[in-house]
mmCIF file of C-alpha atoms in Angstrom:
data_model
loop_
_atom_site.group_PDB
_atom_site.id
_atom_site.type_symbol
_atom_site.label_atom_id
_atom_site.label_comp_id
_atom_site.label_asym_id
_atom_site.label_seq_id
_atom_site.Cartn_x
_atom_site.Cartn_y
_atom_site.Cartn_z
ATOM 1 C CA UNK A 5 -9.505 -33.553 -3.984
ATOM 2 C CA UNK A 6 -11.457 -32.647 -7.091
ATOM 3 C CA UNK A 7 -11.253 -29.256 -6.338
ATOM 4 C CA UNK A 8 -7.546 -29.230 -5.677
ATOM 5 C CA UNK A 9 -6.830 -30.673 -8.565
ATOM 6 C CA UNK A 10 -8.241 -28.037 -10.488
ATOM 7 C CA UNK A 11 -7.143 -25.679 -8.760
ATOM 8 C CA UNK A 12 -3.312 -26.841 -9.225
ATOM 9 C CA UNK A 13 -4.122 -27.313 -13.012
ATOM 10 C CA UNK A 14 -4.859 -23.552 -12.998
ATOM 11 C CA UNK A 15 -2.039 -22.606 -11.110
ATOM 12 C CA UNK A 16 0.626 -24.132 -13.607
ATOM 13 C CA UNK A 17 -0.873 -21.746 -16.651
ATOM 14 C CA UNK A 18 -0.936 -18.245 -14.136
ATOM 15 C CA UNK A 19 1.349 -16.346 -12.020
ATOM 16 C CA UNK A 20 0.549 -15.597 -8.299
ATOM 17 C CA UNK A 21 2.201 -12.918 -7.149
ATOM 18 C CA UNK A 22 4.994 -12.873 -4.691
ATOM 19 C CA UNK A 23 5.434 -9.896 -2.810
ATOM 20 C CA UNK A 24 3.296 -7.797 -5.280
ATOM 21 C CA UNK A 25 1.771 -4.045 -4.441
ATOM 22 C CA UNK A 26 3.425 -2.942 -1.322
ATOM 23 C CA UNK A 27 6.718 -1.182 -1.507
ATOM 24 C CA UNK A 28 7.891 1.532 1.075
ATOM 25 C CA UNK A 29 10.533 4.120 1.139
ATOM 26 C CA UNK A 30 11.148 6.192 3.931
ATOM 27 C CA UNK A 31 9.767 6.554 7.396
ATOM 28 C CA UNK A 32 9.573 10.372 8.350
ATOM 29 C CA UNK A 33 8.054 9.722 11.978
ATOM 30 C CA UNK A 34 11.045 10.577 14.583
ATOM 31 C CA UNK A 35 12.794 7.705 16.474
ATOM 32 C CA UNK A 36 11.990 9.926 19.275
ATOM 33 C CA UNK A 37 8.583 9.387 19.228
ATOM 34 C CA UNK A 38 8.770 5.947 18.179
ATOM 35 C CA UNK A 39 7.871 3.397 21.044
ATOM 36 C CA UNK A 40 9.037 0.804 18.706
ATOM 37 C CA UNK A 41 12.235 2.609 17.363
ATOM 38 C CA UNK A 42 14.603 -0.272 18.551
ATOM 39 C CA UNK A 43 12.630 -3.470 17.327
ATOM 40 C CA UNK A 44 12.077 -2.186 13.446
ATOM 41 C CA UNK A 45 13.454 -3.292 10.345
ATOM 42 C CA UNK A 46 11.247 -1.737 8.141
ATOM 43 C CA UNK A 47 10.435 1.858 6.896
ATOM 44 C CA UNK A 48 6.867 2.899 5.724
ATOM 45 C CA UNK A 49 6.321 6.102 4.176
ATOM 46 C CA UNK A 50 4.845 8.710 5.535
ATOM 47 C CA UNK A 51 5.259 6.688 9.149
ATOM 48 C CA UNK A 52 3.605 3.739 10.581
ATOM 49 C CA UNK A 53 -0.027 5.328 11.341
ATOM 50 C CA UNK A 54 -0.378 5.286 7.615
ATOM 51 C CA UNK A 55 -1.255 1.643 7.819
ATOM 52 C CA UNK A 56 -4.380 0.279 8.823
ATOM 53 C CA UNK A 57 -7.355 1.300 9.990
ATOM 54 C CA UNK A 58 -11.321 0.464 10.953
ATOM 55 C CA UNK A 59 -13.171 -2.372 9.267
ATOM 56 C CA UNK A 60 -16.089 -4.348 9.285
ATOM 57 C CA UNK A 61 -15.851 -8.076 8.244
ATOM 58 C CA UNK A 62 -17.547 -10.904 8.946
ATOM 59 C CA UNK A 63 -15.601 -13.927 10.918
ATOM 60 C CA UNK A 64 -15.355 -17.241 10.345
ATOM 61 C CA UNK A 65 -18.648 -17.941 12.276
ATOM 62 C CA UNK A 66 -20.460 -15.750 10.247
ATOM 63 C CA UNK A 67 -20.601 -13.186 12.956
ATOM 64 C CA UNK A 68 -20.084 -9.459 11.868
ATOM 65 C CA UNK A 69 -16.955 -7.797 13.282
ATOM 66 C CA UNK A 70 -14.724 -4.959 13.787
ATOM 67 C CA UNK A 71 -11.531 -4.447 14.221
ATOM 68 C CA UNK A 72 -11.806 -3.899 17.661
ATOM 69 C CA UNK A 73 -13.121 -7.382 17.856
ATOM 70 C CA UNK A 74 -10.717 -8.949 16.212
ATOM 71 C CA UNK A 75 -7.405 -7.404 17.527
ATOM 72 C CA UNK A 76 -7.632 -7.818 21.191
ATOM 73 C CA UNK A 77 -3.910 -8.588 21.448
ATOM 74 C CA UNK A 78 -0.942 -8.202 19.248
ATOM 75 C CA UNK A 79 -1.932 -9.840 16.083
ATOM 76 C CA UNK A 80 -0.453 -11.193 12.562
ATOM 77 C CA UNK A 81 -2.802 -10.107 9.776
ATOM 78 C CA UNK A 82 -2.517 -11.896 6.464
ATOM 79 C CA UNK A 83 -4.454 -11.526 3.393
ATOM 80 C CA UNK A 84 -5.102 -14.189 0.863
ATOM 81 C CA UNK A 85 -7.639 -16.855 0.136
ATOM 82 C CA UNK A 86 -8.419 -20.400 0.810
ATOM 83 C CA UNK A 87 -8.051 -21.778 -2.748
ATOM 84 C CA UNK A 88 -4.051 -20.523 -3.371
ATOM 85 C CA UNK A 89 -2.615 -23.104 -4.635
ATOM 86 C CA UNK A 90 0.451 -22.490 -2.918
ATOM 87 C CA UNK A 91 1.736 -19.105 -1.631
ATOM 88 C CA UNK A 92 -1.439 -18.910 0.486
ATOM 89 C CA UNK A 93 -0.866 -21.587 2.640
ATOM 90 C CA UNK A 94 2.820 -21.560 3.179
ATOM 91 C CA UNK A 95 2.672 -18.011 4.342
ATOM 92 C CA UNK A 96 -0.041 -18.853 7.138
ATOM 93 C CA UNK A 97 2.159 -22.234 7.849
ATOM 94 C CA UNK A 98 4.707 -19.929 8.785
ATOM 95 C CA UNK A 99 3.054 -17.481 10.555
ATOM 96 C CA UNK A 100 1.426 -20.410 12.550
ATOM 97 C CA UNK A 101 4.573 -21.323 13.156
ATOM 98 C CA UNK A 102 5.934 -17.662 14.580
ATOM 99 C CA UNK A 103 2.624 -17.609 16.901
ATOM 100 C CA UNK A 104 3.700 -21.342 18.178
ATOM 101 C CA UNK A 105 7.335 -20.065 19.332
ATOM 102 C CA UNK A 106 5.879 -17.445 20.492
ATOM 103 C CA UNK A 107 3.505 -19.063 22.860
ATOM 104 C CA UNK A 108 6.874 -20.939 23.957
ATOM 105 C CA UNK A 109 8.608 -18.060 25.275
ATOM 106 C CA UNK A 110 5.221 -16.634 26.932
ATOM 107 C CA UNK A 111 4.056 -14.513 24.593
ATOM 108 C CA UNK A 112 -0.013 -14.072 23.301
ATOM 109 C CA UNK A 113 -0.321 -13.427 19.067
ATOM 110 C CA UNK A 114 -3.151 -14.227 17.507
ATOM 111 C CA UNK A 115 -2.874 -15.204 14.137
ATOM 112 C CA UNK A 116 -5.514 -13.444 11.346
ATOM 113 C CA UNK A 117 -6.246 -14.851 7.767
ATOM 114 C CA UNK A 118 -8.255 -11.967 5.891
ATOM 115 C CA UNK A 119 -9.291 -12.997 2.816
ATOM 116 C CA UNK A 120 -9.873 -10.725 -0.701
ATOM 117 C CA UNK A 121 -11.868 -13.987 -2.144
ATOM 118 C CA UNK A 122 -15.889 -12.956 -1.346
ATOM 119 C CA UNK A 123 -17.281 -15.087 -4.312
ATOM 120 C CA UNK A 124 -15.896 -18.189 -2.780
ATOM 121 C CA UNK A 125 -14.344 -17.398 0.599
ATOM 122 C CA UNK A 126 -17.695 -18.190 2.927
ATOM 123 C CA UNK A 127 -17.194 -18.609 6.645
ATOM 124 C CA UNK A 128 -17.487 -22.226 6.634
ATOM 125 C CA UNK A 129 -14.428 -22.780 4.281
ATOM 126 C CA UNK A 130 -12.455 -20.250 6.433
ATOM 127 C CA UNK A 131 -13.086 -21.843 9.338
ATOM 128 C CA UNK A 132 -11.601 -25.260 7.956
ATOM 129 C CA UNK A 133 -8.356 -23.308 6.787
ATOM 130 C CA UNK A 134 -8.051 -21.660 9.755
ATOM 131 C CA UNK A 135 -8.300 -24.687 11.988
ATOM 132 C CA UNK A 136 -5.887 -26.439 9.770
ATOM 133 C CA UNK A 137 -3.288 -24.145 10.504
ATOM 134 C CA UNK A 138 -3.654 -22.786 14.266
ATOM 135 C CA UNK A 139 -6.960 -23.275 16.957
ATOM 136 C CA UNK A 140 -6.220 -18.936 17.785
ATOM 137 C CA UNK A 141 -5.786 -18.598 14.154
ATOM 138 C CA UNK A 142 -9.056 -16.002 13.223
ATOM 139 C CA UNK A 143 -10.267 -16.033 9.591
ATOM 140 C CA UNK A 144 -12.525 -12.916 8.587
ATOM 141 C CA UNK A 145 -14.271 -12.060 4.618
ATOM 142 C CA UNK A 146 -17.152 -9.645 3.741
ATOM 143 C CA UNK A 147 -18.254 -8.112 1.137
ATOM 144 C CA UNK A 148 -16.280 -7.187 -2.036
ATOM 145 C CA UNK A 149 -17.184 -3.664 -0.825
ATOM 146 C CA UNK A 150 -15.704 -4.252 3.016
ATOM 147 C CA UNK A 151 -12.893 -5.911 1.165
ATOM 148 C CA UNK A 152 -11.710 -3.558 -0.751
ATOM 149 C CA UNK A 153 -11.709 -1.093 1.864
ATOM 150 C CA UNK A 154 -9.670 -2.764 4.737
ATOM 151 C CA UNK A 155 -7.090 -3.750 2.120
ATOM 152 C CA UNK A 156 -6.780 -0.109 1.106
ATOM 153 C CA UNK A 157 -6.347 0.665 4.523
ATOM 154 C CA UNK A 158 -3.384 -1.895 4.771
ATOM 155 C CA UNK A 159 -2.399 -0.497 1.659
ATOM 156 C CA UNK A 160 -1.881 -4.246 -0.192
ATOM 157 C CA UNK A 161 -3.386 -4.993 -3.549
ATOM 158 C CA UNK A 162 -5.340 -8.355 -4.782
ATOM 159 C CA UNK A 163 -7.091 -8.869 -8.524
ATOM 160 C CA UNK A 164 -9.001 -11.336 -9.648
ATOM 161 C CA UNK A 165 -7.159 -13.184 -12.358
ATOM 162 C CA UNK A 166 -10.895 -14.553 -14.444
ATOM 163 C CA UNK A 167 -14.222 -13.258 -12.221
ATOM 164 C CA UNK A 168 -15.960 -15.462 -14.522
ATOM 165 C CA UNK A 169 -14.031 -18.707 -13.849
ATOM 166 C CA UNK A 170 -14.916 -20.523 -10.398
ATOM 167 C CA UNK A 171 -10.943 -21.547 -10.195
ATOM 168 C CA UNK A 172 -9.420 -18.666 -10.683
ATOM 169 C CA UNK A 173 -6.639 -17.564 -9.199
ATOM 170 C CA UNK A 174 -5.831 -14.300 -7.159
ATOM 171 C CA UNK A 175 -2.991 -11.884 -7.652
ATOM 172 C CA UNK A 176 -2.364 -10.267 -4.027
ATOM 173 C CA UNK A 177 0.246 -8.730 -2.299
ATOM 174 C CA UNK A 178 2.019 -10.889 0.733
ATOM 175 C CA UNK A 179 2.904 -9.332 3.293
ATOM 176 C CA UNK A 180 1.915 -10.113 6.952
ATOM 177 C CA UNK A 181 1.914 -6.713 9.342
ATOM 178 C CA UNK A 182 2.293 -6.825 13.130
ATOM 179 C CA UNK A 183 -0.251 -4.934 14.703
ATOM 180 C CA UNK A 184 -1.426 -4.218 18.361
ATOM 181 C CA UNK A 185 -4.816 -2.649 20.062
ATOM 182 C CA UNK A 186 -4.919 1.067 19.857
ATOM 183 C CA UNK A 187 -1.132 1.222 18.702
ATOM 184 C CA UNK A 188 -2.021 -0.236 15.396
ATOM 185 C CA UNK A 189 0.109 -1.088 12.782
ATOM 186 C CA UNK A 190 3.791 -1.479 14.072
ATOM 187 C CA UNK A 191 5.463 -3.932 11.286
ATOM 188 C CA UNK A 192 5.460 -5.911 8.189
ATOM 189 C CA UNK A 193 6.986 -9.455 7.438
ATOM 190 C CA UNK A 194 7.887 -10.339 3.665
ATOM 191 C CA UNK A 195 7.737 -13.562 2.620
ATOM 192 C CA UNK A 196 11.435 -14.735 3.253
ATOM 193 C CA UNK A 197 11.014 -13.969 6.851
ATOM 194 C CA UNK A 198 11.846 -17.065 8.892
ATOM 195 C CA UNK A 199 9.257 -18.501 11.517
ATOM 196 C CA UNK A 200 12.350 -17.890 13.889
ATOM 197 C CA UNK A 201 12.799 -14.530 12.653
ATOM 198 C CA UNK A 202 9.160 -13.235 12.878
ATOM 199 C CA UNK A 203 8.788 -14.806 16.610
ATOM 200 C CA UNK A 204 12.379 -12.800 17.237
ATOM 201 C CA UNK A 205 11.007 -9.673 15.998
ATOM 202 C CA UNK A 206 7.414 -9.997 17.368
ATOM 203 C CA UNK A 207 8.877 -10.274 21.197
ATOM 204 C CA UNK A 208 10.910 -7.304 20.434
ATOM 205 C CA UNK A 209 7.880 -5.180 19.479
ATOM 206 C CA UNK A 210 5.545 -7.050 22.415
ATOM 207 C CA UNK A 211 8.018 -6.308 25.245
ATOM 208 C CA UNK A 212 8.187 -2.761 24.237
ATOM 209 C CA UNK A 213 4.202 -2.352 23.537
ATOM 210 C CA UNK A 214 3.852 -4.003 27.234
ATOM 211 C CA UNK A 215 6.359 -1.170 28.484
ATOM 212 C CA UNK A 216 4.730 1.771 26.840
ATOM 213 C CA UNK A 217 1.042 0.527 27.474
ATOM 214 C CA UNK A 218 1.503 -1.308 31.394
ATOM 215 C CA UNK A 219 -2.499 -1.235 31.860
ATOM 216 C CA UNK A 220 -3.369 -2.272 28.414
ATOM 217 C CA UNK A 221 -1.016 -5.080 27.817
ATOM 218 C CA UNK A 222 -1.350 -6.481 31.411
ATOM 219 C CA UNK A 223 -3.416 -9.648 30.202
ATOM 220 C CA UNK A 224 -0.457 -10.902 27.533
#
């Protein structure tokens, strides 16, 4: 509770960021070539496959992974960090809450907390945030190196408000993006996005992943 506290004393003198780093224009891949033309809302510039990428991180059981590992299904990737005071945890609260309504109508999300804390973020405290919020819920840190790198390749943006200070807060961008195995990246979810709304679009994007990959998507 100690550590809340301060943590909620910091928060009232500093400004997280809502929404902060990512903003996209227009999409220039074809609607033709789109397998996911009729479920998106969104446009990313220079297309879709400019999202995302390979990384190396290390799960919340201290086991080094890849992103192979980690996105064995169509996934929700978030990036924060376990001691937001606020925007943090209602953001995975939600997306919990997309992946629950999702398992309702018979679809398989898992649920991924990345976070761009490495001085504080160990597995152990992942693992307790995770849990909190949803049992398929994966966390993952690493290295401020490993860090840096898959959020460059998500394109979002984090900075440490005080490196010095062992409650500092985080500026980060908020976003959660879709994304499926091999595919990749198909979407992103701001903040105002509705647990309703996110499971809406996710089965749109699901039932056309399972239609364009039959083999690959036969276990969801």
């Amino acid at each position: 509770m100690n550590r809340i506290a301060k943590i909620s004393a910091a928060a009232a003198t500093a400004i997280v960021v809502i929404g902060l780093g990512v903003t996209w224009f227009a999409a220039t891949r074809s609607n033709d070539d789109d397998i996911f033309a009729q479920c998106r809302q969104s446009v990313v510039a220079g297309g879709a496959g400019e999202i995302g990428g390979p990384f190396t991180l290390t799960d919340e059981n201290g086991k080094a992974v890849t992103n192979t590992d980690v996105i064995t299904e169509p996934s929700i990737l978030y990036f924060g960090y376990t001691y937001c005071p606020d925007v943090c945890p209602l953001d995975s609260a939600r997306n919990a809450e997309a992946v629950s309504l999702l398992e309702k109508r018979g679809y398989s999300v898992t649920p991924v907390f990345i976070s761009v804390d490495s001085a504080r973020d160990t597995p152990e405290l992942l693992k307790e945030f995770t849990d909190l919020m949803h049992p398929k819920m994966i966390g993952l840190t690493g290295t401020p190196e490993q860090i840096k790198k898959v959020s460059q390749e998500y394109r979002t943006y984090f900075k440490v408000q005080d490196p010095g200070d062992p409650y500092t807060l985080i500026d980060h961008s908020t976003q959660s993006y879709l994304v499926f195995p091999d595919t990749g990246f198909a979407e992103y979810y701001n903040r105002d996005t509705t647990p309703e709304q996110m499971a809406d679009s996710v089965s749109c994007f699901v039932d056309a992943w399972k239609k364009a990959n039959p083999d690959g998507a036969a276990g969801n």
